[in-house]
PDB file of C-alpha atoms in Angstrom:
ATOM      1  CA  MET A   1     -42.082   0.136  43.280  1.00 54.00           C
ATOM      2  CA  LYS A   2     -38.528   0.055  42.022  1.00 57.00           C
ATOM      3  CA  ARG A   3     -37.937   1.020  38.452  1.00 59.00           C
ATOM      4  CA  PRO A   4     -36.431  -1.759  36.339  1.00 56.00           C
ATOM      5  CA  VAL A   5     -32.727  -1.289  35.762  1.00 53.00           C
ATOM      6  CA  ARG A   6     -32.064  -0.416  32.158  1.00 56.00           C
ATOM      7  CA  ARG A   7     -29.325  -2.530  30.634  1.00 56.00           C
ATOM      8  CA  GLN A   8     -26.597  -0.489  29.008  1.00 57.00           C
ATOM      9  CA  TYR A   9     -26.014  -1.140  25.343  1.00 50.00           C
ATOM     10  CA  ASP A  10     -22.711  -2.906  24.788  1.00 54.00           C
ATOM     11  CA  SER A  11     -21.425  -1.608  21.448  1.00 50.00           C
ATOM     12  CA  SER A  12     -18.194  -3.621  21.766  1.00 50.00           C
ATOM     13  CA  LYS A  13     -20.000  -6.879  20.961  1.00 51.00           C
ATOM     14  CA  ARG A  14     -21.559  -5.383  17.863  1.00 51.00           C
ATOM     15  CA  ALA A  15     -18.195  -3.962  16.759  1.00 52.00           C
ATOM     16  CA  ALA A  16     -16.528  -7.353  17.298  1.00 52.00           C
ATOM     17  CA  GLY A  17     -19.254  -9.039  15.254  1.00 64.00           C
ATOM     18  CA  SER A  18     -18.858  -6.524  12.444  1.00 81.00           C
ATOM     19  CA  GLU A  19     -15.081  -7.021  12.424  1.00 87.00           C
ATOM     20  CA  ALA A  20     -15.489 -10.796  12.273  1.00 90.00           C
ATOM     21  CA  THR A  21     -17.970 -10.467   9.393  1.00 92.00           C
ATOM     22  CA  GLN A  22     -15.631  -8.124   7.549  1.00 93.00           C
ATOM     23  CA  GLN A  23     -12.696 -10.508   7.893  1.00 93.00           C
ATOM     24  CA  ALA A  24     -14.809 -13.467   6.774  1.00 95.00           C
ATOM     25  CA  VAL A  25     -15.931 -11.559   3.669  1.00 96.00           C
ATOM     26  CA  LEU A  26     -12.400 -10.435   2.777  1.00 94.00           C
ATOM     27  CA  THR A  27     -10.997 -13.946   3.214  1.00 94.00           C
ATOM     28  CA  ALA A  28     -13.748 -15.506   1.104  1.00 95.00           C
ATOM     29  CA  ALA A  29     -13.457 -12.822  -1.585  1.00 93.00           C
ATOM     30  CA  ARG A  30      -9.689 -13.129  -1.835  1.00 90.00           C
ATOM     31  CA  GLU A  31      -9.922 -16.892  -2.292  1.00 91.00           C
ATOM     32  CA  LEU A  32     -12.660 -16.621  -4.912  1.00 93.00           C
ATOM     33  CA  PHE A  33     -10.966 -13.755  -6.779  1.00 90.00           C
ATOM     34  CA  SER A  34      -7.661 -15.645  -6.843  1.00 86.00           C
ATOM     35  CA  ALA A  35      -9.270 -18.857  -8.068  1.00 87.00           C
ATOM     36  CA  ARG A  36     -11.711 -17.524 -10.658  1.00 88.00           C
ATOM     37  CA  GLY A  37     -10.913 -13.876 -11.329  1.00 86.00           C
ATOM     38  CA  ILE A  38     -12.594 -10.773  -9.999  1.00 87.00           C
ATOM     39  CA  ASP A  39     -15.055 -10.298 -12.855  1.00 87.00           C
ATOM     40  CA  ARG A  40     -16.451 -13.850 -12.621  1.00 90.00           C
ATOM     41  CA  VAL A  41     -17.338 -13.678  -8.920  1.00 93.00           C
ATOM     42  CA  THR A  42     -20.587 -12.222  -7.600  1.00 94.00           C
ATOM     43  CA  ILE A  43     -21.327 -10.683  -4.229  1.00 95.00           C
ATOM     44  CA  ALA A  44     -23.881 -13.428  -3.623  1.00 96.00           C
ATOM     45  CA  GLU A  45     -21.136 -16.034  -4.043  1.00 96.00           C
ATOM     46  CA  ILE A  46     -18.825 -14.124  -1.710  1.00 96.00           C
ATOM     47  CA  ALA A  47     -21.569 -13.889   0.904  1.00 96.00           C
ATOM     48  CA  GLU A  48     -22.308 -17.604   0.647  1.00 96.00           C
ATOM     49  CA  ALA A  49     -18.640 -18.532   0.997  1.00 96.00           C
ATOM     50  CA  ALA A  50     -18.300 -16.195   4.007  1.00 95.00           C
ATOM     51  CA  GLY A  51     -21.448 -17.528   5.634  1.00 95.00           C
ATOM     52  CA  VAL A  52     -23.161 -14.142   5.805  1.00 95.00           C
ATOM     53  CA  ALA A  53     -26.095 -12.430   4.132  1.00 95.00           C
ATOM     54  CA  SER A  54     -25.546 -10.489   0.907  1.00 95.00           C
ATOM     55  CA  SER A  55     -27.101  -7.467   2.602  1.00 94.00           C
ATOM     56  CA  SER A  56     -24.320  -7.555   5.202  1.00 94.00           C
ATOM     57  CA  VAL A  57     -21.687  -7.519   2.460  1.00 95.00           C
ATOM     58  CA  TYR A  58     -23.313  -4.522   0.808  1.00 94.00           C
ATOM     59  CA  ALA A  59     -23.626  -2.730   4.159  1.00 94.00           C
ATOM     60  CA  LEU A  60     -19.923  -3.165   4.875  1.00 94.00           C
ATOM     61  CA  PHE A  61     -18.363  -2.635   1.438  1.00 94.00           C
ATOM     62  CA  LYS A  62     -21.066  -1.112  -0.827  1.00 94.00           C
ATOM     63  CA  SER A  63     -19.847  -2.965  -3.921  1.00 91.00           C
ATOM     64  CA  LYS A  64     -17.452  -5.585  -5.261  1.00 91.00           C
ATOM     65  CA  GLU A  65     -14.916  -2.848  -5.966  1.00 90.00           C
ATOM     66  CA  GLY A  66     -15.233  -1.821  -2.319  1.00 92.00           C
ATOM     67  CA  ILE A  67     -14.271  -5.355  -1.322  1.00 93.00           C
ATOM     68  CA  LEU A  68     -11.362  -5.359  -3.766  1.00 90.00           C
ATOM     69  CA  SER A  69     -10.155  -1.995  -2.477  1.00 89.00           C
ATOM     70  CA  ALA A  70     -10.166  -3.295   1.103  1.00 91.00           C
ATOM     71  CA  ILE A  71      -8.243  -6.415   0.075  1.00 90.00           C
ATOM     72  CA  MET A  72      -5.595  -4.382  -1.742  1.00 85.00           C
ATOM     73  CA  ARG A  73      -5.297  -1.973   1.188  1.00 84.00           C
ATOM     74  CA  VAL A  74      -4.519  -4.882   3.505  1.00 85.00           C
ATOM     75  CA  ILE A  75      -2.026  -6.359   1.038  1.00 81.00           C
ATOM     76  CA  LEU A  76      -0.188  -3.129   0.250  1.00 79.00           C
ATOM     77  CA  PHE A  77      -0.406  -1.246   3.539  1.00 82.00           C
ATOM     78  CA  GLY A  78      -0.364  -4.057   6.076  1.00 81.00           C
ATOM     79  CA  PRO A  79       2.001  -4.712   9.025  1.00 83.00           C
ATOM     80  CA  ARG A  80       5.255  -4.486   7.029  1.00 81.00           C
ATOM     81  CA  PHE A  81       4.279  -1.126   5.581  1.00 84.00           C
ATOM     82  CA  GLN A  82       3.053   0.173   8.944  1.00 86.00           C
ATOM     83  CA  SER A  83       6.344  -0.800  10.583  1.00 87.00           C
ATOM     84  CA  ALA A  84       8.375   0.920   7.844  1.00 85.00           C
ATOM     85  CA  GLN A  85       6.227   4.042   8.059  1.00 84.00           C
ATOM     86  CA  ALA A  86       6.584   4.147  11.846  1.00 86.00           C
ATOM     87  CA  ALA A  87      10.378   4.050  11.513  1.00 85.00           C
ATOM     88  CA  LEU A  88      10.269   6.767   8.867  1.00 86.00           C
ATOM     89  CA  ALA A  89       8.099   8.996  11.053  1.00 85.00           C
ATOM     90  CA  GLY A  90      10.937   9.361  13.555  1.00 82.00           C
ATOM     91  CA  VAL A  91      13.482  10.562  10.970  1.00 90.00           C
ATOM     92  CA  THR A  92      14.127  14.314  10.951  1.00 90.00           C
ATOM     93  CA  ASP A  93      17.095  14.489   8.561  1.00 94.00           C
ATOM     94  CA  PRO A  94      15.690  15.079   5.037  1.00 94.00           C
ATOM     95  CA  VAL A  95      18.382  13.055   3.257  1.00 95.00           C
ATOM     96  CA  GLU A  96      17.876  10.118   5.601  1.00 94.00           C
ATOM     97  CA  ALA A  97      14.128  10.357   5.002  1.00 94.00           C
ATOM     98  CA  ILE A  98      14.746  10.094   1.253  1.00 95.00           C
ATOM     99  CA  ALA A  99      16.909   7.010   1.782  1.00 94.00           C
ATOM    100  CA  ARG A 100      14.332   5.410   4.103  1.00 93.00           C
ATOM    101  CA  THR A 101      11.844   5.571   1.247  1.00 95.00           C
ATOM    102  CA  ALA A 102      13.587   2.436   0.003  1.00 95.00           C
ATOM    103  CA  THR A 103      12.526   0.597   3.157  1.00 94.00           C
ATOM    104  CA  VAL A 104       8.911   1.633   2.618  1.00 91.00           C
ATOM    105  CA  ALA A 105       8.974   0.524  -1.039  1.00 93.00           C
ATOM    106  CA  ARG A 106      10.465  -2.828  -0.087  1.00 93.00           C
ATOM    107  CA  ALA A 107       7.767  -3.357   2.541  1.00 89.00           C
ATOM    108  CA  VAL A 108       4.986  -2.696   0.028  1.00 87.00           C
ATOM    109  CA  TYR A 109       6.347  -4.930  -2.719  1.00 89.00           C
ATOM    110  CA  GLU A 110       7.397  -7.805  -0.474  1.00 86.00           C
ATOM    111  CA  SER A 111       3.853  -7.931   0.881  1.00 78.00           C
ATOM    112  CA  GLU A 112       2.514  -7.762  -2.661  1.00 77.00           C
ATOM    113  CA  SER A 113       4.745 -10.585  -3.821  1.00 67.00           C
ATOM    114  CA  ASP A 114       3.565 -12.855  -1.049  1.00 63.00           C
ATOM    115  CA  GLU A 115      -0.142 -12.156  -1.282  1.00 69.00           C
ATOM    116  CA  ALA A 116      -1.174 -10.571  -4.578  1.00 73.00           C
ATOM    117  CA  ALA A 117       0.359 -12.857  -7.204  1.00 72.00           C
ATOM    118  CA  LEU A 118      -2.614 -15.227  -7.465  1.00 70.00           C
ATOM    119  CA  LEU A 119      -5.079 -12.344  -7.450  1.00 74.00           C
ATOM    120  CA  ARG A 120      -3.296 -10.570 -10.302  1.00 73.00           C
ATOM    121  CA  GLY A 121      -2.782 -13.773 -12.223  1.00 72.00           C
ATOM    122  CA  ALA A 122      -6.483 -14.604 -12.221  1.00 69.00           C
ATOM    123  CA  SER A 123      -7.614 -11.018 -12.898  1.00 74.00           C
ATOM    124  CA  SER A 124      -4.954  -9.550 -15.166  1.00 68.00           C
ATOM    125  CA  PHE A 125      -7.574  -8.104 -17.544  1.00 72.00           C
ATOM    126  CA  SER A 126      -9.978  -6.845 -14.887  1.00 81.00           C
ATOM    127  CA  ALA A 127     -10.894  -3.175 -15.312  1.00 84.00           C
ATOM    128  CA  SER A 128     -11.835  -3.056 -11.632  1.00 83.00           C
ATOM    129  CA  LEU A 129      -8.369  -4.175 -10.578  1.00 81.00           C
ATOM    130  CA  ARG A 130      -6.728  -1.622 -12.879  1.00 85.00           C
ATOM    131  CA  ARG A 131      -8.849   1.166 -11.400  1.00 86.00           C
ATOM    132  CA  ILE A 132      -8.059   0.161  -7.815  1.00 84.00           C
ATOM    133  CA  GLU A 133      -4.349  -0.134  -8.553  1.00 82.00           C
ATOM    134  CA  GLY A 134      -4.422   3.284 -10.206  1.00 86.00           C
ATOM    135  CA  GLU A 135      -5.948   4.757  -7.054  1.00 85.00           C
ATOM    136  CA  PHE A 136      -3.232   3.224  -4.909  1.00 85.00           C
ATOM    137  CA  GLU A 137      -0.534   4.500  -7.256  1.00 86.00           C
ATOM    138  CA  ASP A 138      -1.983   7.994  -6.795  1.00 88.00           C
ATOM    139  CA  ALA A 139      -1.892   7.477  -3.028  1.00 86.00           C
ATOM    140  CA  ARG A 140       1.736   6.334  -3.173  1.00 86.00           C
ATOM    141  CA  TYR A 141       2.630   9.440  -5.178  1.00 89.00           C
ATOM    142  CA  ASP A 142       0.908  11.700  -2.650  1.00 90.00           C
ATOM    143  CA  MET A 143       2.555  10.031   0.360  1.00 88.00           C
ATOM    144  CA  GLN A 144       6.022  10.833  -0.982  1.00 92.00           C
ATOM    145  CA  ARG A 145       5.355  14.557  -1.272  1.00 93.00           C
ATOM    146  CA  GLU A 146       6.142  15.502   2.343  1.00 92.00           C
ATOM    147  CA  ARG A 147       9.609  13.926   2.243  1.00 93.00           C
ATOM    148  CA  LEU A 148      10.523  15.818  -0.906  1.00 96.00           C
ATOM    149  CA  GLU A 149       9.139  19.088   0.396  1.00 95.00           C
ATOM    150  CA  LEU A 150      11.321  18.612   3.481  1.00 94.00           C
ATOM    151  CA  LEU A 151      14.361  18.029   1.267  1.00 95.00           C
ATOM    152  CA  ALA A 152      13.601  21.072  -0.885  1.00 95.00           C
ATOM    153  CA  GLY A 153      12.953  23.258   2.144  1.00 94.00           C
ATOM    154  CA  SER A 154      16.294  22.295   3.659  1.00 94.00           C
ATOM    155  CA  GLY A 155      18.156  23.514   0.557  1.00 94.00           C
ATOM    156  CA  ARG A 156      19.660  20.073  -0.012  1.00 95.00           C
ATOM    157  CA  MET A 157      17.802  19.095  -3.172  1.00 96.00           C
ATOM    158  CA  LYS A 158      19.729  19.197  -6.451  1.00 96.00           C
ATOM    159  CA  PRO A 159      19.476  22.795  -7.678  1.00 94.00           C
ATOM    160  CA  ASP A 160      18.440  21.830 -11.204  1.00 94.00           C
ATOM    161  CA  LEU A 161      15.352  19.947  -9.973  1.00 96.00           C
ATOM    162  CA  THR A 162      11.892  21.339  -9.407  1.00 96.00           C
ATOM    163  CA  LEU A 163       9.701  19.735  -6.770  1.00 95.00           C
ATOM    164  CA  ALA A 164       7.527  18.318  -9.548  1.00 95.00           C
ATOM    165  CA  ASP A 165      10.592  16.766 -11.206  1.00 96.00           C
ATOM    166  CA  ALA A 166      11.765  15.278  -7.923  1.00 97.00           C
ATOM    167  CA  ARG A 167       8.370  13.744  -7.217  1.00 95.00           C
ATOM    168  CA  ARG A 168       8.287  12.072 -10.617  1.00 96.00           C
ATOM    169  CA  ILE A 169      11.827  10.735 -10.217  1.00 97.00           C
ATOM    170  CA  MET A 170      11.094   9.241  -6.800  1.00 96.00           C
ATOM    171  CA  TRP A 171       7.783   7.802  -8.000  1.00 95.00           C
ATOM    172  CA  MET A 172       9.516   6.177 -10.975  1.00 96.00           C
ATOM    173  CA  TYR A 173      12.390   4.621  -9.020  1.00 97.00           C
ATOM    174  CA  THR A 174      10.048   3.295  -6.324  1.00 96.00           C
ATOM    175  CA  SER A 175       7.633   1.750  -8.830  1.00 93.00           C
ATOM    176  CA  ARG A 176       6.500  -1.855  -8.826  1.00 89.00           C
ATOM    177  CA  GLU A 177       8.039  -2.313 -12.279  1.00 92.00           C
ATOM    178  CA  VAL A 178      11.547  -1.505 -11.030  1.00 96.00           C
ATOM    179  CA  TYR A 179      11.152  -3.901  -8.094  1.00 95.00           C
ATOM    180  CA  ARG A 180       9.889  -6.628 -10.430  1.00 92.00           C
ATOM    181  CA  MET A 181      12.727  -6.168 -12.934  1.00 96.00           C
ATOM    182  CA  LEU A 182      15.430  -6.288 -10.276  1.00 97.00           C
ATOM    183  CA  VAL A 183      14.068  -8.776  -7.731  1.00 95.00           C
ATOM    184  CA  HIS A 184      11.756 -11.109  -9.652  1.00 91.00           C
ATOM    185  CA  ASP A 185      13.407 -11.001 -13.062  1.00 94.00           C
ATOM    186  CA  GLY A 186      16.952 -10.089 -12.039  1.00 96.00           C
ATOM    187  CA  GLY A 187      17.260 -12.371  -9.027  1.00 96.00           C
ATOM    188  CA  TRP A 188      18.302  -9.627  -6.604  1.00 97.00           C
ATOM    189  CA  SER A 189      17.639 -10.121  -2.928  1.00 96.00           C
ATOM    190  CA  ALA A 190      15.286  -7.708  -1.177  1.00 95.00           C
ATOM    191  CA  ASP A 191      18.269  -6.426   0.827  1.00 97.00           C
ATOM    192  CA  ARG A 192      20.218  -5.630  -2.328  1.00 98.00           C
ATOM    193  CA  TYR A 193      17.187  -3.865  -3.840  1.00 97.00           C
ATOM    194  CA  GLU A 194      16.694  -1.741  -0.745  1.00 97.00           C
ATOM    195  CA  GLN A 195      20.364  -0.740  -0.575  1.00 97.00           C
ATOM    196  CA  TRP A 196      20.473   0.088  -4.294  1.00 98.00           C
ATOM    197  CA  LEU A 197      17.262   2.118  -4.136  1.00 98.00           C
ATOM    198  CA  ALA A 198      18.372   4.134  -1.113  1.00 97.00           C
ATOM    199  CA  GLU A 199      21.650   5.057  -2.800  1.00 97.00           C
ATOM    200  CA  THR A 200      20.000   5.730  -6.164  1.00 98.00           C
ATOM    201  CA  LEU A 201      17.460   8.108  -4.615  1.00 97.00           C
ATOM    202  CA  ARG A 202      20.242  10.004  -2.830  1.00 96.00           C
ATOM    203  CA  MET A 203      22.264  10.321  -6.026  1.00 96.00           C
ATOM    204  CA  ALA A 204      19.240  11.386  -8.104  1.00 97.00           C
ATOM    205  CA  LEU A 205      17.727  13.888  -5.687  1.00 97.00           C
ATOM    206  CA  VAL A 206      20.284  15.211  -3.205  1.00 97.00           C
ATOM    207  CA  ASN A 207      22.796  17.940  -3.949  1.00 94.00           C
ATOM    208  CA  PRO A 208      26.159  16.128  -3.504  1.00 90.00           C
ATOM    209  CA  SER A 209      27.750  19.223  -2.018  1.00 85.00           C
ATOM    210  CA  THR A 210      25.338  19.053   0.918  1.00 75.00           C
ATOM    211  CA  GLN A 211      25.800  15.351   1.714  1.00 66.00           C
ATOM    212  CA  LEU A 212      27.796  14.615   4.799  1.00 57.00           C
ATOM    213  CA  PRO A 213      30.771  12.238   4.430  1.00 47.00           C
ATOM    214  CA  ALA A 214      30.268   8.703   5.708  1.00 46.00           C
ATOM    215  CA  ALA A 215      31.409   8.161   9.304  1.00 43.00           C
TER     216      ALA A 215
END
């Protein structure tokens, strides 16, 4: 007698289902958070709007802050950011890497402007949102470290700056507040902001005696 053929488990279908559930939850949560504010929305309401069980939401995200963190990650570090980071990864000149930081900052804040305004407007006093944004600010600060270490190691950083000073200066100039003051409040175009930031970072961080003249 022939043994019955055992059917192989197809994990791709389960993964696709999980991805679809995740996207449905994030879409529903973003709409609810933007309309009513983060603190007034429950996981049960998110699950109902997404058409999934509350247990599935908990399994995927653990908590409402987990959902919020995933939403903010998509907003801040989505396709625009990934494209800017990919271009930066191919830069070997430390001064050019410092200047390209402006492209990365623009990518983050343009995405934010398009997608996060309603969320922030409805949840401006949410402690959860403040905590998540603080975590992403810490991540932004950490991501800039390698570029500044490269500049310092090349001997092209301003001699009166410590690495700690340089990190704080870059973090300050690339902040959301500076983008908001210049682009939203000041009416600058994103192109003008990027050009200004690239030049400002060079002037603030790079030893002028080591900069090559423009071609």
